[in-house]
């Protein structure tokens, strides 16, 4: 009897060892697909942007104008401090706790961005942050506000980050130096800017070869 039990135990151990390290179909994982760096980033058509800006409430209107004008990240706009903006000279310093630290950006002191900021400052509730009452506005709250107005107006939905992409693509298409665009976006390496935004533009190619 004991010999039969011992034989069964040895057989069970051998089966266990033979299956060790083998992966069953249920254990197999689908490999993670690499991010496509060559995909054209989402941009916001001018008409769609103007339609939303004309109807959305403050402070989201000023935030959208600022972001499109300077290419800031949504989180940088939300955490922008009131004391880091100089309307008289047309400059601001991005939040120090941002993705790439602080950087100085410039805008036209008499342009649309400055006017939008002045309109908001005239009614802002106060506090250390440019947008928010005591605490900065959350990026998700900003995103939801834009999405709701896109739905109401029947325009294609876009995320706040698309405004940053729009700025970068417009600067690229207008022939601005890639190093200056990279610095404005806060990229640590100009190759990052190239990987995201340096892509063929059919409209530019048509103009480039016009009459040839």
mmCIF file of C-alpha atoms in Angstrom:
data_model
loop_
_atom_site.group_PDB
_atom_site.id
_atom_site.type_symbol
_atom_site.label_atom_id
_atom_site.label_comp_id
_atom_site.label_asym_id
_atom_site.label_seq_id
_atom_site.Cartn_x
_atom_site.Cartn_y
_atom_site.Cartn_z
ATOM 1 C CA UNK A 1 0.000 0.000 0.000
ATOM 2 C CA UNK A 2 2.745 2.405 0.989
ATOM 3 C CA UNK A 3 4.674 1.501 -2.155
ATOM 4 C CA UNK A 4 1.687 2.388 -4.354
ATOM 5 C CA UNK A 5 1.293 5.759 -2.626
ATOM 6 C CA UNK A 6 5.006 6.488 -3.032
ATOM 7 C CA UNK A 7 4.788 5.625 -6.757
ATOM 8 C CA UNK A 8 1.848 8.032 -7.228
ATOM 9 C CA UNK A 9 3.738 10.824 -5.407
ATOM 10 C CA UNK A 10 6.820 10.313 -7.605
ATOM 11 C CA UNK A 11 4.657 10.440 -10.753
ATOM 12 C CA UNK A 12 2.964 13.661 -9.580
ATOM 13 C CA UNK A 13 6.344 15.249 -8.879
ATOM 14 C CA UNK A 14 7.671 14.274 -12.327
ATOM 15 C CA UNK A 15 4.590 15.760 -14.027
ATOM 16 C CA UNK A 16 4.994 18.953 -12.029
ATOM 17 C CA UNK A 17 8.657 19.278 -13.032
ATOM 18 C CA UNK A 18 7.900 18.600 -16.685
ATOM 19 C CA UNK A 19 5.337 21.456 -16.796
ATOM 20 C CA UNK A 20 7.453 23.951 -14.857
ATOM 21 C CA UNK A 21 8.295 27.012 -16.960
ATOM 22 C CA UNK A 22 5.699 26.267 -19.622
ATOM 23 C CA UNK A 23 3.123 28.973 -20.316
ATOM 24 C CA UNK A 24 -0.466 28.043 -21.025
ATOM 25 C CA UNK A 25 -2.468 30.022 -23.627
ATOM 26 C CA UNK A 26 -4.323 31.877 -20.867
ATOM 27 C CA UNK A 27 -0.997 33.042 -19.422
ATOM 28 C CA UNK A 28 0.226 34.541 -22.685
ATOM 29 C CA UNK A 29 0.118 38.338 -22.829
ATOM 30 C CA UNK A 30 -0.436 40.445 -25.901
ATOM 31 C CA UNK A 31 2.781 42.363 -26.578
ATOM 32 C CA UNK A 32 2.499 46.124 -26.072
ATOM 33 C CA UNK A 33 2.383 47.991 -29.324
ATOM 34 C CA UNK A 34 5.073 50.670 -29.686
ATOM 35 C CA UNK A 35 3.886 54.262 -29.833
ATOM 36 C CA UNK A 36 3.713 55.600 -33.360
ATOM 37 C CA UNK A 37 5.909 58.688 -33.292
ATOM 38 C CA UNK A 38 5.253 59.314 -36.976
ATOM 39 C CA UNK A 39 1.501 59.867 -36.528
ATOM 40 C CA UNK A 40 0.385 63.426 -37.271
ATOM 41 C CA UNK A 41 -0.660 65.073 -33.977
ATOM 42 C CA UNK A 42 -4.216 66.339 -33.637
ATOM 43 C CA UNK A 43 -4.609 70.032 -34.419
ATOM 44 C CA UNK A 44 -7.625 72.298 -34.059
ATOM 45 C CA UNK A 45 -9.017 74.031 -37.180
ATOM 46 C CA UNK A 46 -9.248 77.795 -36.794
ATOM 47 C CA UNK A 47 -13.037 77.841 -37.298
ATOM 48 C CA UNK A 48 -13.588 75.188 -34.602
ATOM 49 C CA UNK A 49 -11.328 77.035 -32.173
ATOM 50 C CA UNK A 50 -13.099 80.360 -32.752
ATOM 51 C CA UNK A 51 -16.524 78.743 -32.367
ATOM 52 C CA UNK A 52 -15.658 77.287 -28.955
ATOM 53 C CA UNK A 53 -13.812 80.376 -27.695
ATOM 54 C CA UNK A 54 -16.785 82.563 -28.590
ATOM 55 C CA UNK A 55 -19.144 80.542 -26.364
ATOM 56 C CA UNK A 56 -17.104 78.938 -23.583
ATOM 57 C CA UNK A 57 -17.128 80.635 -20.180
ATOM 58 C CA UNK A 58 -14.248 82.193 -18.307
ATOM 59 C CA UNK A 59 -11.639 81.292 -17.261
ATOM 60 C CA UNK A 60 -11.587 78.571 -19.926
ATOM 61 C CA UNK A 61 -11.769 81.146 -22.716
ATOM 62 C CA UNK A 62 -8.603 82.889 -21.515
ATOM 63 C CA UNK A 63 -6.910 79.538 -20.933
ATOM 64 C CA UNK A 64 -7.612 78.408 -24.498
ATOM 65 C CA UNK A 65 -6.364 81.667 -26.025
ATOM 66 C CA UNK A 66 -3.207 81.546 -23.902
ATOM 67 C CA UNK A 67 -2.484 77.928 -24.707
ATOM 68 C CA UNK A 68 -2.916 78.322 -28.446
ATOM 69 C CA UNK A 69 -0.851 81.524 -28.454
ATOM 70 C CA UNK A 70 2.148 80.092 -26.588
ATOM 71 C CA UNK A 71 1.939 76.310 -26.955
ATOM 72 C CA UNK A 72 1.902 75.640 -23.214
ATOM 73 C CA UNK A 73 0.985 72.249 -21.786
ATOM 74 C CA UNK A 74 -2.497 72.075 -20.231
ATOM 75 C CA UNK A 75 -0.982 71.456 -16.801
ATOM 76 C CA UNK A 76 1.239 74.519 -17.151
ATOM 77 C CA UNK A 77 -1.750 76.701 -17.965
ATOM 78 C CA UNK A 78 -3.747 75.334 -15.038
ATOM 79 C CA UNK A 79 -0.901 75.869 -12.529
ATOM 80 C CA UNK A 80 0.260 79.231 -13.868
ATOM 81 C CA UNK A 81 0.791 81.670 -10.999
ATOM 82 C CA UNK A 82 -0.591 85.184 -11.126
ATOM 83 C CA UNK A 83 2.727 86.717 -10.069
ATOM 84 C CA UNK A 84 4.583 85.031 -12.923
ATOM 85 C CA UNK A 85 2.723 86.975 -15.641
ATOM 86 C CA UNK A 86 3.828 90.445 -16.810
ATOM 87 C CA UNK A 87 1.223 91.975 -19.085
ATOM 88 C CA UNK A 88 3.115 95.251 -19.450
ATOM 89 C CA UNK A 89 6.152 93.536 -20.995
ATOM 90 C CA UNK A 90 4.361 90.550 -22.527
ATOM 91 C CA UNK A 91 6.123 87.704 -20.752
ATOM 92 C CA UNK A 92 5.467 84.929 -18.288
ATOM 93 C CA UNK A 93 7.300 82.146 -16.475
ATOM 94 C CA UNK A 94 5.836 78.647 -16.607
ATOM 95 C CA UNK A 95 5.280 76.756 -13.326
ATOM 96 C CA UNK A 96 8.438 75.538 -11.630
ATOM 97 C CA UNK A 97 6.850 72.174 -10.862
ATOM 98 C CA UNK A 98 6.009 71.497 -14.497
ATOM 99 C CA UNK A 99 7.234 68.627 -16.628
ATOM 100 C CA UNK A 100 10.452 70.383 -17.676
ATOM 101 C CA UNK A 101 10.692 73.101 -15.041
ATOM 102 C CA UNK A 102 10.231 76.812 -15.569
ATOM 103 C CA UNK A 103 10.904 78.628 -18.828
ATOM 104 C CA UNK A 104 10.260 82.179 -19.965
ATOM 105 C CA UNK A 105 7.744 82.764 -22.754
ATOM 106 C CA UNK A 106 6.907 85.953 -24.607
ATOM 107 C CA UNK A 107 3.746 87.332 -26.169
ATOM 108 C CA UNK A 108 2.553 90.566 -27.747
ATOM 109 C CA UNK A 109 1.638 92.958 -24.932
ATOM 110 C CA UNK A 110 -1.037 94.451 -27.199
ATOM 111 C CA UNK A 111 -2.132 91.205 -28.864
ATOM 112 C CA UNK A 112 -5.034 88.843 -28.434
ATOM 113 C CA UNK A 113 -3.414 86.806 -25.663
ATOM 114 C CA UNK A 114 -2.777 89.908 -23.529
ATOM 115 C CA UNK A 115 -6.330 91.185 -24.076
ATOM 116 C CA UNK A 116 -7.794 87.810 -23.072
ATOM 117 C CA UNK A 117 -5.705 87.782 -19.899
ATOM 118 C CA UNK A 118 -6.715 91.363 -19.033
ATOM 119 C CA UNK A 119 -10.402 90.512 -19.483
ATOM 120 C CA UNK A 120 -10.034 87.568 -17.112
ATOM 121 C CA UNK A 121 -7.933 89.459 -14.541
ATOM 122 C CA UNK A 122 -10.671 92.092 -14.325
ATOM 123 C CA UNK A 123 -13.074 89.481 -12.893
ATOM 124 C CA UNK A 124 -10.779 86.833 -11.380
ATOM 125 C CA UNK A 125 -11.512 85.940 -7.732
ATOM 126 C CA UNK A 126 -7.929 86.336 -6.538
ATOM 127 C CA UNK A 127 -5.464 83.867 -5.064
ATOM 128 C CA UNK A 128 -1.964 82.793 -6.075
ATOM 129 C CA UNK A 129 -2.968 81.052 -9.309
ATOM 130 C CA UNK A 130 -3.952 82.838 -12.492
ATOM 131 C CA UNK A 131 -6.840 80.420 -13.049
ATOM 132 C CA UNK A 132 -8.603 79.115 -9.960
ATOM 133 C CA UNK A 133 -9.742 80.261 -6.552
ATOM 134 C CA UNK A 134 -7.083 79.271 -4.012
ATOM 135 C CA UNK A 135 -6.347 76.042 -5.887
ATOM 136 C CA UNK A 136 -5.434 75.621 -9.552
ATOM 137 C CA UNK A 137 -8.058 74.363 -11.968
ATOM 138 C CA UNK A 138 -7.637 70.656 -12.665
ATOM 139 C CA UNK A 139 -6.649 69.616 -16.177
ATOM 140 C CA UNK A 140 -9.582 67.200 -16.309
ATOM 141 C CA UNK A 141 -12.016 70.018 -15.463
ATOM 142 C CA UNK A 142 -10.533 72.108 -18.268
ATOM 143 C CA UNK A 143 -10.814 69.141 -20.642
ATOM 144 C CA UNK A 144 -14.460 68.469 -19.752
ATOM 145 C CA UNK A 145 -15.400 72.124 -20.298
ATOM 146 C CA UNK A 146 -13.956 72.096 -23.824
ATOM 147 C CA UNK A 147 -15.508 68.727 -24.678
ATOM 148 C CA UNK A 148 -18.993 69.844 -23.590
ATOM 149 C CA UNK A 149 -18.871 72.961 -25.750
ATOM 150 C CA UNK A 150 -17.596 70.977 -28.721
ATOM 151 C CA UNK A 151 -20.633 68.698 -28.365
ATOM 152 C CA UNK A 152 -23.046 71.622 -28.020
ATOM 153 C CA UNK A 153 -21.653 73.400 -31.078
ATOM 154 C CA UNK A 154 -21.342 70.275 -33.185
ATOM 155 C CA UNK A 155 -17.614 70.619 -33.831
ATOM 156 C CA UNK A 156 -15.082 67.808 -33.704
ATOM 157 C CA UNK A 157 -14.058 67.172 -30.098
ATOM 158 C CA UNK A 158 -10.493 67.972 -29.144
ATOM 159 C CA UNK A 159 -8.400 67.811 -26.004
ATOM 160 C CA UNK A 160 -6.592 70.826 -24.527
ATOM 161 C CA UNK A 161 -3.280 69.260 -25.587
ATOM 162 C CA UNK A 162 -4.384 69.652 -29.223
ATOM 163 C CA UNK A 163 -3.998 73.420 -28.799
ATOM 164 C CA UNK A 164 -0.324 72.875 -27.997
ATOM 165 C CA UNK A 165 -0.002 70.666 -31.066
ATOM 166 C CA UNK A 166 -1.706 73.349 -33.147
ATOM 167 C CA UNK A 167 0.805 75.970 -32.008
ATOM 168 C CA UNK A 168 3.764 73.709 -32.784
ATOM 169 C CA UNK A 169 2.476 72.735 -36.237
ATOM 170 C CA UNK A 170 1.694 76.349 -37.139
ATOM 171 C CA UNK A 171 5.200 77.406 -36.139
ATOM 172 C CA UNK A 172 6.671 74.557 -38.183
ATOM 173 C CA UNK A 173 4.558 75.378 -41.230
ATOM 174 C CA UNK A 174 5.523 79.051 -41.062
ATOM 175 C CA UNK A 175 9.215 78.136 -41.234
ATOM 176 C CA UNK A 176 10.268 79.175 -37.721
ATOM 177 C CA UNK A 177 13.637 77.786 -36.517
ATOM 178 C CA UNK A 178 13.233 74.322 -35.041
ATOM 179 C CA UNK A 179 15.509 75.204 -32.112
ATOM 180 C CA UNK A 180 13.270 78.146 -31.138
ATOM 181 C CA UNK A 181 10.120 76.040 -31.415
ATOM 182 C CA UNK A 182 11.699 73.339 -29.249
ATOM 183 C CA UNK A 183 12.669 75.906 -26.598
ATOM 184 C CA UNK A 184 9.165 77.405 -26.571
ATOM 185 C CA UNK A 185 7.615 73.963 -26.129
ATOM 186 C CA UNK A 186 10.007 73.112 -23.298
ATOM 187 C CA UNK A 187 11.517 70.046 -24.951
ATOM 188 C CA UNK A 188 14.846 69.016 -23.479
ATOM 189 C CA UNK A 189 16.065 67.805 -26.847
ATOM 190 C CA UNK A 190 15.329 69.242 -30.281
ATOM 191 C CA UNK A 191 15.041 65.664 -31.568
ATOM 192 C CA UNK A 192 11.863 65.293 -29.507
ATOM 193 C CA UNK A 193 10.352 68.226 -31.378
ATOM 194 C CA UNK A 194 11.382 66.731 -34.707
ATOM 195 C CA UNK A 195 9.950 63.312 -33.834
ATOM 196 C CA UNK A 196 6.527 64.755 -33.013
ATOM 197 C CA UNK A 197 6.104 67.630 -35.433
ATOM 198 C CA UNK A 198 8.493 67.281 -38.366
ATOM 199 C CA UNK A 199 6.336 65.481 -40.895
ATOM 200 C CA UNK A 200 5.382 65.991 -44.557
ATOM 201 C CA UNK A 201 2.662 68.561 -45.126
ATOM 202 C CA UNK A 202 0.841 68.091 -48.459
ATOM 203 C CA UNK A 203 -0.262 71.757 -48.613
ATOM 204 C CA UNK A 204 3.304 73.021 -48.154
ATOM 205 C CA UNK A 205 4.583 70.532 -50.719
ATOM 206 C CA UNK A 206 1.988 71.802 -53.230
ATOM 207 C CA UNK A 207 3.035 75.426 -52.640
ATOM 208 C CA UNK A 208 6.702 74.470 -52.781
ATOM 209 C CA UNK A 209 6.288 72.871 -56.197
ATOM 210 C CA UNK A 210 3.775 75.322 -57.624
ATOM 211 C CA UNK A 211 4.488 76.013 -61.289
ATOM 212 C CA UNK A 212 7.099 73.294 -61.613
#
